JSON list of C-alpha atoms and ligand atoms in Angstrom, two decimals:
[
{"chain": "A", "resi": 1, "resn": "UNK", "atom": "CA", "xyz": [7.32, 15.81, -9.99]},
{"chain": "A", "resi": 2, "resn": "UNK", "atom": "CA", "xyz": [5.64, 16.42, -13.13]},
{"chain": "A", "resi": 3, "resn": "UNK", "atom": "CA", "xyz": [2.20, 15.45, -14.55]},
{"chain": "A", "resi": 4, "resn": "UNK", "atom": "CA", "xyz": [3.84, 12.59, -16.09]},
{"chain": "A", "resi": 5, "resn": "UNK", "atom": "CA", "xyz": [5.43, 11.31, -13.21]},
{"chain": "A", "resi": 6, "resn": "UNK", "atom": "CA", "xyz": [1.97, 10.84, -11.29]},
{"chain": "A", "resi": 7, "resn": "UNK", "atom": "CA", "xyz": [0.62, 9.42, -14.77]},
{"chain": "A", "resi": 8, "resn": "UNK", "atom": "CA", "xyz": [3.67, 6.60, -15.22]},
{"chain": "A", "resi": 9, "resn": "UNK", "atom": "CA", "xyz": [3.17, 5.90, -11.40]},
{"chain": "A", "resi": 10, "resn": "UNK", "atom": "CA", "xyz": [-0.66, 5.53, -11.12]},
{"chain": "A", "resi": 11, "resn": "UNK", "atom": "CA", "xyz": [-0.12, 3.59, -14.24]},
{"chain": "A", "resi": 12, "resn": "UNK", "atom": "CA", "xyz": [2.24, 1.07, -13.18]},
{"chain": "A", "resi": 13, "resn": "UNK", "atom": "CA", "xyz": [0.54, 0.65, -9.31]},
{"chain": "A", "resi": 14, "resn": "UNK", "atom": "CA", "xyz": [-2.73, 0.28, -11.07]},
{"chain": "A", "resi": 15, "resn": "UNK", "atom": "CA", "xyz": [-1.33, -2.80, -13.71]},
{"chain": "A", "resi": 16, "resn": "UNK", "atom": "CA", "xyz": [0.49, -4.65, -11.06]},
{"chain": "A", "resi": 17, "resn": "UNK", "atom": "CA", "xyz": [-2.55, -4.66, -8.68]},
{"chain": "A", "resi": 18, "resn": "UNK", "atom": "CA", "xyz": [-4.59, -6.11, -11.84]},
{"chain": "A", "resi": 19, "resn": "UNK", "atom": "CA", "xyz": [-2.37, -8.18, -12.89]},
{"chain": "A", "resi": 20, "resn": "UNK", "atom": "CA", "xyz": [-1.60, -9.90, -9.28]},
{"chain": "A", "resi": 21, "resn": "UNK", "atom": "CA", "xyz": [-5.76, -9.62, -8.35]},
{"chain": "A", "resi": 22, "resn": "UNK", "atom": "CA", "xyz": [-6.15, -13.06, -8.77]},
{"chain": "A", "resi": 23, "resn": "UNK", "atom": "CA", "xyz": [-3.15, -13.56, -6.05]},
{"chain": "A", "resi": 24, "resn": "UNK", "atom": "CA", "xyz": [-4.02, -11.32, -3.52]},
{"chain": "A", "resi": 25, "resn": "UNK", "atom": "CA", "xyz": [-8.08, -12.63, -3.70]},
{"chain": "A", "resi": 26, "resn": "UNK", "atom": "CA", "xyz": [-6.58, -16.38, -3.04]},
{"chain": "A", "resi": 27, "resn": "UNK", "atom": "CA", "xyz": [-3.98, -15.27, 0.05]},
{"chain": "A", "resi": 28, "resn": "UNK", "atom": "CA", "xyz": [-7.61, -13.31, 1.01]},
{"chain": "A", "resi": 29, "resn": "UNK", "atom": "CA", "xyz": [-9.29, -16.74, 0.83]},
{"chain": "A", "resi": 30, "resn": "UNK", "atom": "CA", "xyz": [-7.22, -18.38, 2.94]},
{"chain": "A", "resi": 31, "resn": "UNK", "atom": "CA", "xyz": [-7.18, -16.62, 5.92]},
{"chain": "A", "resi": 32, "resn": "UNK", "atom": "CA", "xyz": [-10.07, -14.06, 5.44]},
{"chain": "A", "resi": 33, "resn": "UNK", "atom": "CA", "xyz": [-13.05, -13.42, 3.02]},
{"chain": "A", "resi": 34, "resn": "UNK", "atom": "CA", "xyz": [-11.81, -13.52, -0.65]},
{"chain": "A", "resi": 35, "resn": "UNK", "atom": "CA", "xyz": [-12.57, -9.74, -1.55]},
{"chain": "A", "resi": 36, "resn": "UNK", "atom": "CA", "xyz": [-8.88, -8.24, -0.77]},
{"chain": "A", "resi": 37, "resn": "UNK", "atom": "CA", "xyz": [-7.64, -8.69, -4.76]},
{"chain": "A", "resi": 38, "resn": "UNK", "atom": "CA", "xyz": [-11.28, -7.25, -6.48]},
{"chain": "A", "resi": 39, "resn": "UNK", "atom": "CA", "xyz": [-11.37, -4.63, -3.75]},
{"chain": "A", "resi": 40, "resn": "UNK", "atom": "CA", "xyz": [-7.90, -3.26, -4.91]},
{"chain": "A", "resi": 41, "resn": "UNK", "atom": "CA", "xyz": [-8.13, -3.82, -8.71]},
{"chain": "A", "resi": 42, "resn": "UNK", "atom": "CA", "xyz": [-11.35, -1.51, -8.18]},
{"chain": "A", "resi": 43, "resn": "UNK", "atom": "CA", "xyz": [-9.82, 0.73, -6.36]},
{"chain": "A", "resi": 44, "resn": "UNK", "atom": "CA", "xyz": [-6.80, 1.41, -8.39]},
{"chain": "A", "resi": 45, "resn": "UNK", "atom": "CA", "xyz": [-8.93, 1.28, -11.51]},
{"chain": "A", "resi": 46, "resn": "UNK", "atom": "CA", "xyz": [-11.32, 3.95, -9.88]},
{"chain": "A", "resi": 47, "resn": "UNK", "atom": "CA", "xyz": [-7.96, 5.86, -9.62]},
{"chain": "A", "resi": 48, "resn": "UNK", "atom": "CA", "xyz": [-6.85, 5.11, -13.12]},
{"chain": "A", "resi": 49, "resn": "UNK", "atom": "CA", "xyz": [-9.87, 6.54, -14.79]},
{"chain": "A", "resi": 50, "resn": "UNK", "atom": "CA", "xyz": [-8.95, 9.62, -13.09]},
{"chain": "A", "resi": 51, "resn": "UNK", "atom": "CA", "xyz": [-5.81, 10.33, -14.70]},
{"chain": "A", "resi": 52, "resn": "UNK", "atom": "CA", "xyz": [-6.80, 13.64, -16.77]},
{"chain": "A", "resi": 53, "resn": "UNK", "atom": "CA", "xyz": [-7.83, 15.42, -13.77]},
{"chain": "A", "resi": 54, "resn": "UNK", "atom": "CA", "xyz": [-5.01, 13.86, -11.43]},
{"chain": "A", "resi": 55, "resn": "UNK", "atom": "CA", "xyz": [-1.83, 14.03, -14.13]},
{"chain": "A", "resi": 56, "resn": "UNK", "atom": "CA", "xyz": [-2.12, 17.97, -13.72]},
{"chain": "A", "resi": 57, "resn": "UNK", "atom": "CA", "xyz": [-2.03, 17.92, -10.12]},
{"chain": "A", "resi": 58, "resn": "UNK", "atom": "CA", "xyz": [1.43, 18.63, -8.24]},
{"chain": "A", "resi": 59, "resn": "UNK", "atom": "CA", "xyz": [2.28, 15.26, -6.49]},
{"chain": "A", "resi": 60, "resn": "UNK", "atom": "CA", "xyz": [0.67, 16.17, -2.62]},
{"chain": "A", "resi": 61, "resn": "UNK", "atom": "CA", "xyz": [-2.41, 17.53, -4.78]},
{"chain": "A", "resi": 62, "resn": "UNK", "atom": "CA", "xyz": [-2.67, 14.13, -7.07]},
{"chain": "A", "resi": 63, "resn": "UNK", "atom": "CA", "xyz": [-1.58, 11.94, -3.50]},
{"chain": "A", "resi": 64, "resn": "UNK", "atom": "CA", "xyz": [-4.77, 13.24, -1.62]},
{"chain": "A", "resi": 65, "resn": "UNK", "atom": "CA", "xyz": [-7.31, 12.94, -4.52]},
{"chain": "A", "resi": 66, "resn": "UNK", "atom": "CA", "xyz": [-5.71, 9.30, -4.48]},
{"chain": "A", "resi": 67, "resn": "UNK", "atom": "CA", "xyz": [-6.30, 9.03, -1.10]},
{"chain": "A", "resi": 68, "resn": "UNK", "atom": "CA", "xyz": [-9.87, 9.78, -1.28]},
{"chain": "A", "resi": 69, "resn": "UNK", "atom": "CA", "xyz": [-10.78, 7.50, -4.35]},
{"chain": "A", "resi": 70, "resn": "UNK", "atom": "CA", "xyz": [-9.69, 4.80, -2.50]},
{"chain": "A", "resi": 71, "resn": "UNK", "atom": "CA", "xyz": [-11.57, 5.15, 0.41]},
{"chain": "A", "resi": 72, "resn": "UNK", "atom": "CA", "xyz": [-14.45, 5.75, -1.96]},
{"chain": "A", "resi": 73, "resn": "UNK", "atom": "CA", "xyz": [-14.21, 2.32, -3.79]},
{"chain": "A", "resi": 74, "resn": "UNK", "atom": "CA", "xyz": [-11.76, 0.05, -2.37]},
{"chain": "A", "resi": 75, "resn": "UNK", "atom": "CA", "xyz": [-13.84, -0.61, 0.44]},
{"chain": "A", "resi": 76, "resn": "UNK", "atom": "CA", "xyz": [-13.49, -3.35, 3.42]},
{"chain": "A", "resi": 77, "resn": "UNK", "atom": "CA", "xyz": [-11.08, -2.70, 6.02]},
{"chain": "A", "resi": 78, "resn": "UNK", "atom": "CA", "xyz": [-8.23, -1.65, 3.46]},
{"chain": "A", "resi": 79, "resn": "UNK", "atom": "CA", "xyz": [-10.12, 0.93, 1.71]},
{"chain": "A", "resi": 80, "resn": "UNK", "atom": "CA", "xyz": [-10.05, 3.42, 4.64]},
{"chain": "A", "resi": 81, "resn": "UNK", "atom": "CA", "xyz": [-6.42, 2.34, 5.38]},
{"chain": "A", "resi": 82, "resn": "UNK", "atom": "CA", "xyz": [-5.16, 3.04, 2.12]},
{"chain": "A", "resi": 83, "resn": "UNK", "atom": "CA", "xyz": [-6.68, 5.81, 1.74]},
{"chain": "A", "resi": 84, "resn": "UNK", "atom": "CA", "xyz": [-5.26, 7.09, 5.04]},
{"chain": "A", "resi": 85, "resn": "UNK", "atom": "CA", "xyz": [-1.76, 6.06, 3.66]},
{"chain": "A", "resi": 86, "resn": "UNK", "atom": "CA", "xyz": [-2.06, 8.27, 0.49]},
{"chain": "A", "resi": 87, "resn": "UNK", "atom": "CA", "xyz": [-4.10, 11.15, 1.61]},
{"chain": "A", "resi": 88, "resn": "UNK", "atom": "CA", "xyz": [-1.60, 11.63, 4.53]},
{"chain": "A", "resi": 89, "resn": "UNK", "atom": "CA", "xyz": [1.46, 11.39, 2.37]},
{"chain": "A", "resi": 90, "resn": "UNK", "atom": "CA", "xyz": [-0.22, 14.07, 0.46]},
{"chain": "A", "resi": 91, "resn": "UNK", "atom": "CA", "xyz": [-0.73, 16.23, 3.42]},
{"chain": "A", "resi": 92, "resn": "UNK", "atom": "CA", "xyz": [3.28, 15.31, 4.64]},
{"chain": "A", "resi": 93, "resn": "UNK", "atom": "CA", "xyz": [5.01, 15.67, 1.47]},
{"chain": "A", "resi": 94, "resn": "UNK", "atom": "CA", "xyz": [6.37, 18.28, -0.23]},
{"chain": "A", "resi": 95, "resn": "UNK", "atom": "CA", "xyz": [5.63, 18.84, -4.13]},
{"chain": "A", "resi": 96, "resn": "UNK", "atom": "CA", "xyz": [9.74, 18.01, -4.89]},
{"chain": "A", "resi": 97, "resn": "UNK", "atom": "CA", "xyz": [10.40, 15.31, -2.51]},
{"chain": "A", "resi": 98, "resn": "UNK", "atom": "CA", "xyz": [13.93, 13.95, -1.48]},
{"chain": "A", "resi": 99, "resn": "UNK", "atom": "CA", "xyz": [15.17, 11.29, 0.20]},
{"chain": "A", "resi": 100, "resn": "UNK", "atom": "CA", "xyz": [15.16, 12.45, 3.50]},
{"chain": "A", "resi": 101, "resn": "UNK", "atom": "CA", "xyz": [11.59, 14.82, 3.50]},
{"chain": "A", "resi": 102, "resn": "UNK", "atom": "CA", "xyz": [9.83, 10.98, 1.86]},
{"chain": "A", "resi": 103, "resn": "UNK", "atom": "CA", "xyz": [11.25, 9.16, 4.91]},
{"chain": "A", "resi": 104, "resn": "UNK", "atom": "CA", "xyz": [9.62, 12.23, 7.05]},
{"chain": "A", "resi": 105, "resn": "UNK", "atom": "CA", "xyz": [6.24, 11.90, 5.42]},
{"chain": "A", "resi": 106, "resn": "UNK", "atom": "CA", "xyz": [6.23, 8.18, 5.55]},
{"chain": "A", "resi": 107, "resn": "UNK", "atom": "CA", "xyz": [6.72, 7.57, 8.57]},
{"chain": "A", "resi": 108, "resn": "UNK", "atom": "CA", "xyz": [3.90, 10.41, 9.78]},
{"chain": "A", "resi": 109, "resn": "UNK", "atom": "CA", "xyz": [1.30, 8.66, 7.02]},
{"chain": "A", "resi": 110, "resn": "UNK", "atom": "CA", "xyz": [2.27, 5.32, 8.44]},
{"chain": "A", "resi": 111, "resn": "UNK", "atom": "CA", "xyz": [1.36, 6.10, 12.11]},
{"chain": "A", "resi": 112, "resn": "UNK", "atom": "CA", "xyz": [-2.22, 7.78, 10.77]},
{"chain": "A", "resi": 113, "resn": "UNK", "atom": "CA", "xyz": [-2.82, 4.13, 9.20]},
{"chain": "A", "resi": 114, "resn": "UNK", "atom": "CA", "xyz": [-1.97, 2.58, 12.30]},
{"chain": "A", "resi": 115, "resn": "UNK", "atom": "CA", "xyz": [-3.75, 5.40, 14.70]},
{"chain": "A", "resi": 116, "resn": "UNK", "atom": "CA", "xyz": [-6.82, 4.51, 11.98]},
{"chain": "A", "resi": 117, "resn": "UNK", "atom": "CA", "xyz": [-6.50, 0.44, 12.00]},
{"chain": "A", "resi": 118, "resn": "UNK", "atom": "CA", "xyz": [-5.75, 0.88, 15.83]},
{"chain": "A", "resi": 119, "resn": "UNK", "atom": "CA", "xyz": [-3.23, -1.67, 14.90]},
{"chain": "A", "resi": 120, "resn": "UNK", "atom": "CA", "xyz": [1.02, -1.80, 15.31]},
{"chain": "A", "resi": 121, "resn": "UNK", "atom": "CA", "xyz": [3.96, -3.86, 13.92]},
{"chain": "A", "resi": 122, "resn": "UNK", "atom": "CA", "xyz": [4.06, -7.74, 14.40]},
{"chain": "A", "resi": 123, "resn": "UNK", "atom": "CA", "xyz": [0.13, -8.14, 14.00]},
{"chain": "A", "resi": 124, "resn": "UNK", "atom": "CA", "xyz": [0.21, -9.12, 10.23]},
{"chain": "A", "resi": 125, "resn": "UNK", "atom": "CA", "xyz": [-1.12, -6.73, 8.50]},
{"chain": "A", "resi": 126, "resn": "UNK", "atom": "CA", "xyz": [0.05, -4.06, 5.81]},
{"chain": "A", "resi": 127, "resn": "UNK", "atom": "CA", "xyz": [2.20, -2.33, 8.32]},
{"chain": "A", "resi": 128, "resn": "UNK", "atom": "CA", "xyz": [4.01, -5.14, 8.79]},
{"chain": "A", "resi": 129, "resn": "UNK", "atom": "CA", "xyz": [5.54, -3.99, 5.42]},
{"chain": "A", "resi": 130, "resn": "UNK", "atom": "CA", "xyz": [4.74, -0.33, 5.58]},
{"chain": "A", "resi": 131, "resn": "UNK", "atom": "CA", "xyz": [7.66, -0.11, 8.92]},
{"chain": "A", "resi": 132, "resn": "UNK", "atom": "CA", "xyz": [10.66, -1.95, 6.87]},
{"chain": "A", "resi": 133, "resn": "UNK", "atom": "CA", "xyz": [9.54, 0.21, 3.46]},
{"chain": "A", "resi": 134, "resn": "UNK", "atom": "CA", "xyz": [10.40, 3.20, 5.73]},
{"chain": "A", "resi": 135, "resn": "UNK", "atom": "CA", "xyz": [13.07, 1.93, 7.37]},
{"chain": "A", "resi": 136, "resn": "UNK", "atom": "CA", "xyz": [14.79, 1.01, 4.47]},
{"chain": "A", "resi": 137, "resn": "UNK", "atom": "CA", "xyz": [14.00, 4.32, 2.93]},
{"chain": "A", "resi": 138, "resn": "UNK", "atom": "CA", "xyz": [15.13, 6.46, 5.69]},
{"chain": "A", "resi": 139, "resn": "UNK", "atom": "CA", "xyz": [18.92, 3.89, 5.56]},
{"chain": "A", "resi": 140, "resn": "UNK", "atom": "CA", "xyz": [19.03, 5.49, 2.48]},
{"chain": "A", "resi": 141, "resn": "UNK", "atom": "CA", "xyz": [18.52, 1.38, 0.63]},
{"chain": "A", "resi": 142, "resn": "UNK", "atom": "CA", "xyz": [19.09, 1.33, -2.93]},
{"chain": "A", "resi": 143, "resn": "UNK", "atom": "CA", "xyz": [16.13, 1.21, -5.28]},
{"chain": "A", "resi": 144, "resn": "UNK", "atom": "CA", "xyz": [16.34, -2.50, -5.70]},
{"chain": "A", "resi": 145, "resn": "UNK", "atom": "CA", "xyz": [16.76, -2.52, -2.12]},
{"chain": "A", "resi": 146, "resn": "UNK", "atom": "CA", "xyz": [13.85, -1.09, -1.20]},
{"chain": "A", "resi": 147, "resn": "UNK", "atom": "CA", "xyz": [11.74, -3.04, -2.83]},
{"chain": "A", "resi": 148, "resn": "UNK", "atom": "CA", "xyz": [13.20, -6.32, -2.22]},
{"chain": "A", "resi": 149, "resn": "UNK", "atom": "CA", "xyz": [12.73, -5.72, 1.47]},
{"chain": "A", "resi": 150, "resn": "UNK", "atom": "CA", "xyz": [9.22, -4.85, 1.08]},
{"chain": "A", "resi": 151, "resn": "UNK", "atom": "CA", "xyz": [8.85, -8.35, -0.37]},
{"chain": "A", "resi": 152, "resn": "UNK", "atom": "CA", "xyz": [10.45, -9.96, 2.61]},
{"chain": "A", "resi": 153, "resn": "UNK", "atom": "CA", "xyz": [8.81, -8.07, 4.67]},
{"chain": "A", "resi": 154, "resn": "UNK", "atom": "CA", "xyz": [5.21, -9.38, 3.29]},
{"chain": "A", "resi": 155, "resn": "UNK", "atom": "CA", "xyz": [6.60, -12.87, 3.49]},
{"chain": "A", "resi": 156, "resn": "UNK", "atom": "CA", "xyz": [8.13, -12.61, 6.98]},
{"chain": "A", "resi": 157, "resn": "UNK", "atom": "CA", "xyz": [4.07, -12.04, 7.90]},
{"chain": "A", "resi": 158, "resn": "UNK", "atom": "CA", "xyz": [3.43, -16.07, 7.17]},
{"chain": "A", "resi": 159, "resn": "UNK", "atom": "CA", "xyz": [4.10, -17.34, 10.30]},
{"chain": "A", "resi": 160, "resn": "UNK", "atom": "CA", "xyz": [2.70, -14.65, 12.61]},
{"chain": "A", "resi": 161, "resn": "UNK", "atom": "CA", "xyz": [-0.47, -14.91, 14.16]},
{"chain": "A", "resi": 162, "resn": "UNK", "atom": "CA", "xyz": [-2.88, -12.03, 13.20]},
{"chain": "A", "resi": 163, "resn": "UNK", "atom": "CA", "xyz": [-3.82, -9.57, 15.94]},
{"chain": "A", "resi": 164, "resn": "UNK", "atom": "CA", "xyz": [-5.95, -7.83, 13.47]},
{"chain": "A", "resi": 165, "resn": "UNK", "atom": "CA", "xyz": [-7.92, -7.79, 11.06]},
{"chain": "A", "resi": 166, "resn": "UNK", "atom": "CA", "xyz": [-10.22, -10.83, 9.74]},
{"chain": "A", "resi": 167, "resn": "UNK", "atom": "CA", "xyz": [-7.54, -12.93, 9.87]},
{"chain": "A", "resi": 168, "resn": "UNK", "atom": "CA", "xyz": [-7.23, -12.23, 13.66]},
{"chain": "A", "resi": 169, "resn": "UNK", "atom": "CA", "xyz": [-11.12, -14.55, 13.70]},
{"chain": "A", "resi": 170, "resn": "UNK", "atom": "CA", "xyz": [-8.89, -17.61, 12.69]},
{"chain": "A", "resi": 171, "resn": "UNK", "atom": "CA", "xyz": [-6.51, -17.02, 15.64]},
{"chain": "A", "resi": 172, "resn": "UNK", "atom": "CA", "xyz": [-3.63, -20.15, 15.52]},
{"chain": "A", "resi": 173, "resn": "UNK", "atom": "CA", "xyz": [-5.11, -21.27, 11.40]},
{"chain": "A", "resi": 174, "resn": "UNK", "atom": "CA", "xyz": [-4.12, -17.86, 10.54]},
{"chain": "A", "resi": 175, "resn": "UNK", "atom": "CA", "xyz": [-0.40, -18.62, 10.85]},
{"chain": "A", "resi": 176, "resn": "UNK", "atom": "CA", "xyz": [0.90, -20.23, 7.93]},
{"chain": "A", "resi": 177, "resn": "UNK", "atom": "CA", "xyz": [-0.33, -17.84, 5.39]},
{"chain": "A", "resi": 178, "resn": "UNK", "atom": "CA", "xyz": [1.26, -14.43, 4.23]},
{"chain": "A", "resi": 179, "resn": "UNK", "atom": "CA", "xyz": [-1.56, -11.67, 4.60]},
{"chain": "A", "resi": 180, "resn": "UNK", "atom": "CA", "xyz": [-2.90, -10.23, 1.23]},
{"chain": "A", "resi": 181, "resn": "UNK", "atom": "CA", "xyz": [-2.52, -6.46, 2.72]},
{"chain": "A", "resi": 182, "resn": "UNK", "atom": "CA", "xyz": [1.18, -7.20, 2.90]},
{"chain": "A", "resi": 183, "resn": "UNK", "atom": "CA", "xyz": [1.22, -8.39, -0.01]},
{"chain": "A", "resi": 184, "resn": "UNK", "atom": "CA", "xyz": [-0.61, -5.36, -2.12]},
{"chain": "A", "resi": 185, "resn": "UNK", "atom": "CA", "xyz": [1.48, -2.98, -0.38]},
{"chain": "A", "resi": 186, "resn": "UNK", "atom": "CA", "xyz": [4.66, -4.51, -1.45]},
{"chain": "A", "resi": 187, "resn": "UNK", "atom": "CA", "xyz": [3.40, -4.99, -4.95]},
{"chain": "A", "resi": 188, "resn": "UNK", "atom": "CA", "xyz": [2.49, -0.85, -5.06]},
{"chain": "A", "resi": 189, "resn": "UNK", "atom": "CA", "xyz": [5.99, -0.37, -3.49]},
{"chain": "A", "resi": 190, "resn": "UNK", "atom": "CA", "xyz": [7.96, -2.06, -6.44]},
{"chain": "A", "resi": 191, "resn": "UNK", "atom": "CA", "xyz": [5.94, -0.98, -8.42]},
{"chain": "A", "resi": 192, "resn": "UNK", "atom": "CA", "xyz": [6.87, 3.09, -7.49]},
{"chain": "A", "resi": 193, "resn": "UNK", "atom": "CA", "xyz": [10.50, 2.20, -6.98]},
{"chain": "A", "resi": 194, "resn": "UNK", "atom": "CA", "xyz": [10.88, 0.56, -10.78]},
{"chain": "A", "resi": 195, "resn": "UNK", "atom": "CA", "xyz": [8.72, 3.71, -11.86]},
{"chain": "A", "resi": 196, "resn": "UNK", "atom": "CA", "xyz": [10.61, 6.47, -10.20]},
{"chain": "A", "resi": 197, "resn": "UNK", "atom": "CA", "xyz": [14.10, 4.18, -11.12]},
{"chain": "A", "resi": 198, "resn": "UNK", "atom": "CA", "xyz": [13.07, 4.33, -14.83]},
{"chain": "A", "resi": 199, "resn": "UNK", "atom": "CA", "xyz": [12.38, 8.44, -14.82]},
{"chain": "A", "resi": 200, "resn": "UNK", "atom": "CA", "xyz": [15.31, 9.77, -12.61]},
{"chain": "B", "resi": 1, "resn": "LIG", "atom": "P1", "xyz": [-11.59, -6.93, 4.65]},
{"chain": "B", "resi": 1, "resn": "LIG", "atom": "O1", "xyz": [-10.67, -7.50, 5.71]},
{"chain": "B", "resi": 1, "resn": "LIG", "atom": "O2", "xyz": [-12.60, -6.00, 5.22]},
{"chain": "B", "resi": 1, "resn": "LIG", "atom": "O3", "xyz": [-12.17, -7.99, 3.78]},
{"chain": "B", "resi": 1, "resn": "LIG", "atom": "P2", "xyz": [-9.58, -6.44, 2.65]},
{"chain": "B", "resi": 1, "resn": "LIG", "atom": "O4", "xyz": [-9.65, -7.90, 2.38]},
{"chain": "B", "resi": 1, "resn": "LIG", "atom": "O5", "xyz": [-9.65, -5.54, 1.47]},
{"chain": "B", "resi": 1, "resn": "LIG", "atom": "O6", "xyz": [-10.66, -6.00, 3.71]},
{"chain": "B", "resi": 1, "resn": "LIG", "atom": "O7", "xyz": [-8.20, -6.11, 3.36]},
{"chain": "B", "resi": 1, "resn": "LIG", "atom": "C1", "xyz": [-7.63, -6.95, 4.32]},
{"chain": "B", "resi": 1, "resn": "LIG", "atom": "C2", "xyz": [-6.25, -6.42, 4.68]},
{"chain": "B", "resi": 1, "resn": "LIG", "atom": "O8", "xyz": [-6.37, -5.19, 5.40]},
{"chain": "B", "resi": 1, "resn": "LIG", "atom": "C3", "xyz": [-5.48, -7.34, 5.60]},
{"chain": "B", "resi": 1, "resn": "LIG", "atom": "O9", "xyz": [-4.78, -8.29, 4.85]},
{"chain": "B", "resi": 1, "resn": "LIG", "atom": "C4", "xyz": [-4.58, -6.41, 6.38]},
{"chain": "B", "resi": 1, "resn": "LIG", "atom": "O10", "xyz": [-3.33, -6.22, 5.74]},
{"chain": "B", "resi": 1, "resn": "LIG", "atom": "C5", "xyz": [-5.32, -5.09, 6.34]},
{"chain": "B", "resi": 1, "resn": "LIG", "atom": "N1", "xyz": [-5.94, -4.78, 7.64]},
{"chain": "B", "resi": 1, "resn": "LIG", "atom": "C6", "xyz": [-7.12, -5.20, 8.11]},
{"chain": "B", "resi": 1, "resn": "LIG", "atom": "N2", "xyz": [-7.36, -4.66, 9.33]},
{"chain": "B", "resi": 1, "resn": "LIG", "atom": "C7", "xyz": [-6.28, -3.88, 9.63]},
{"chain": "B", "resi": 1, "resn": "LIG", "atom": "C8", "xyz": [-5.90, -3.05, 10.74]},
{"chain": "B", "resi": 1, "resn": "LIG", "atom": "N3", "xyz": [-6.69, -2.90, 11.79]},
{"chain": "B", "resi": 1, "resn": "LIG", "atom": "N4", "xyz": [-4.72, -2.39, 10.67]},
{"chain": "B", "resi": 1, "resn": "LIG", "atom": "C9", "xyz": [-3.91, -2.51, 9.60]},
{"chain": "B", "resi": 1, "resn": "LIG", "atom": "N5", "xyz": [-4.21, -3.27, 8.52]},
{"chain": "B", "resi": 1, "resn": "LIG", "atom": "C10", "xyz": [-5.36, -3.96, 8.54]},
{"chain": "B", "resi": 2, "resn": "LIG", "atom": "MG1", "xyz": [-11.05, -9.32, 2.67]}
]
């Protein structure tokens, strides 16, 4: 992928985290402390303003540098985790990824967030969107697909109970409520599919 690609793709993650901040704090509010939608818009913006230096980077390059802003400024429990999720897909993919090697490095980032978050499926958090993204991209889902099951996939997190997490502190009052981490990562995951849609 070329330097424009990782340009048109920070880009787009970085506007639909803004523009859905206010969102994500409020699901944070509910069930946990209210930082979840500032903590990404300043992460993503941190990775934003680094767009000259990152746009010449091949795309494993650009991922990791990703990776470690976020863990620099997102901060909380998601910072680290996000940062796990890109700097590992840096490490895993190649610089011309297909189908089949993104489905490889997915699903070897995804178990370093969980191995980090000591966390697993069905405990409503970001993974509980993370395992159905990969799924659906190792099925070989359409585009649209792919995206739309990351959204179900956030929402299906409402009425579990949270293992982990600060939500997990509410035990029973956290069901109800879909969790904000689930929610950012299927915003960044539409937001890449419409991206790479619009440039293949
Ligand atoms: P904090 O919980 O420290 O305030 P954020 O509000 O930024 O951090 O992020 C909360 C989100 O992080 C949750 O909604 C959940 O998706 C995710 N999360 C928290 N702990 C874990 C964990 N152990 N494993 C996976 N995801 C987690
Ligand atoms: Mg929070």
């Amino acid at each position: 992928m070329a330097g424009i690609q990782v340009k048109a793709l920070v880009t787009a993650v970085a506007d639909t985290i803004a523009a859905h901040a206010e969102e994500l704090t409020a699901l944070d509010q509910a069930i946990g402390d209210g930082d979840h939608g500032l903590n990404m818009k300043r992460g993503f913006e941190a990775v934003r303003a680094d767009l000259p230096a990152l746009a010449d980077k091949p795309l494993p390059e650009a991922l990791k540098a990703i990776g470690t802003k976020l863990v620099m400024t997102v901060g909380g429990a998601s910072g680290p985790l996000f940062g796990t999720l890109f700097m590992a897909l840096g490490k895993e993919l190649p610089p011309e990824p297909d189908r089949v090697s993104l489905a490889a490095a997915l699903a070897r980032a995804i178990e370093a967030v969980a191995a980090r978050g000591k966390s697993q499926a069905g405990q409503k958090t970001m993974l509980d969107v993370l395992f159905p993204l990969q799924a659906a991209v190792a099925a070989g889902t359409s585009p649209a697909g792919i995206a739309d099951a990351a959204d179900a996939a956030a929402e299906a997190t409402r009425p579990i109970r949270a293992i982990r997490g600060r939500a997990s502190f509410l035990g029973d009052r956290s069901i109800g409520h879909v969790d904000a981490g689930a929610r950012s990562t299927a915003l960044i995951t539409r937001a890449v599919v419409e991206t790479l849609e619009k440039s293949a």
